Amino acid sequence: MRERISAIVAIVLLLLLIGASYFYATQSGLKDLKYIPGENSPDYTAENITVTTFGPDGNPQRRLIGRRMLHYSDDRTDVTEPELVAFEPSKPKVIAKARRGWTNDGGQTIEFEGQVSLDRAAWKNSAAMSFRTTKLTAYPDTERFVSSVPVAFAWGEDRTTAGSMVYDHARGTISLSGNVKTHIVRQKK
Amino acid sequence: LQSDSSKPIEIAADRFSGDQVQQTAIYTGNVEVHQGTLEMHGDRMDLSVNKKGYRTGVMTGRQARFKQQRDNPDPRISEWMHAQADKMIYNEEKDTITLITNARLTRTENGVLKDEATGQLIVYDIRNARSQAQGGTVGGERQRVTTIIAPRKKDNESGSSAKDTTGLRSSDSIGTRRKE
């Protein structure tokens, strides 16, 4: 009789143990366990990248080149030494460069920071143009480049400084404001 | 001064807008232009470049103003040309300033007003220091040109030779060349 009671107690204890294990197994949900990168740790990186965007006609429209790209889980992308090149057959080529760039919306706006240069090649009777500043926001889809910090602008031999700028590459217009100063080299007679 | 034309042009304003297709540059808000002793002030200036690379600046304002020192053989005399008009056109290639509407051109020596011309259109040739004034019509009425020439002193008094004629003459069309 004593052995029988011991056996029953042992079986009950084992059943309890199995039940508890099963309970914990269902709670933990092993299938939910995955690597969730922290906000500051990328989910993928790439070195020496070239990303080319094609227009509806199949021709390359824009190219983003960078030494290093880090992508984060919140869709933020950082690029080291970014170079954004916009080329369309009907317009002069324009190149934006900086020490660092990033986008938070899949490239709809690209922020450039640190020794920012924006250069547009000479075109028909318009001399080459260049902007130098420290911060610039590029809107690739509308081909606009905006900065709200001091900028140096060169158009041919004329040099202008101002407090902020908007360059609309689609329409070919430049707007500078805030203490605008232009230095024009005199035409030799 | 004749040396002004070799100096760079400095422009200051509140805003600038440029158009690479039209090849124009528009300055607005407290516009100032400096080139040596030449100075222009106004509310807006439209700057364009011709095929040879020379610039034309159209300055408008309430009123646009211009001044420039003139070369004077007598170092004791500081001679200046002043101009104001509703609209001014500075032509870099021809070195002329065209004053349009309510135009007034004056010449001063050491700050004293010597000559004055008013009219609806005055063209001042900077290089040759000559000017041409036209009355024009305002509200259908023919306007006359008014020119006031200060009396010339004798040789020894003013130090400038009697033959030294001013750039301004009282006639509808002043076209004779000034003797250097």
Coordinates of N, CA and C in Angstrom, one line a residue, chain A residues 18-28:
Chain A
I18 N 5.0 18.9 -15.7 CA 4.7 19.0 -17.2 C 3.7 20.1 -17.5
G19 N 2.8 20.2 -16.6 CA 1.7 21.3 -16.8 C 2.4 22.7 -16.7
A20 N 3.3 22.8 -15.7 CA 4.0 24.1 -15.5 C 4.8 24.4 -16.8
S21 N 5.5 23.4 -17.2 CA 6.4 23.6 -18.4 C 5.6 24.0 -19.6
Y22 N 4.5 23.3 -19.8 CA 3.6 23.6 -20.9 C 3.1 25.0 -20.9
F23 N 2.7 25.4 -19.6 CA 2.2 26.8 -19.4 C 3.2 27.8 -19.8
Y24 N 4.4 27.6 -19.3 CA 5.5 28.6 -19.6 C 5.8 28.6 -21.1
A25 N 5.7 27.5 -21.7 CA 6.1 27.4 -23.1 C 5.1 28.2 -23.9
T26 N 3.8 28.1 -23.6 CA 2.7 28.9 -24.3 C 2.9 30.4 -24.0
Q27 N 3.2 30.7 -22.8 CA 3.4 32.1 -22.5 C 4.5 32.8 -23.3
S28 N 5.6 32.1 -23.3 CA 6.8 32.8 -23.8 C 6.6 33.0 -25.3

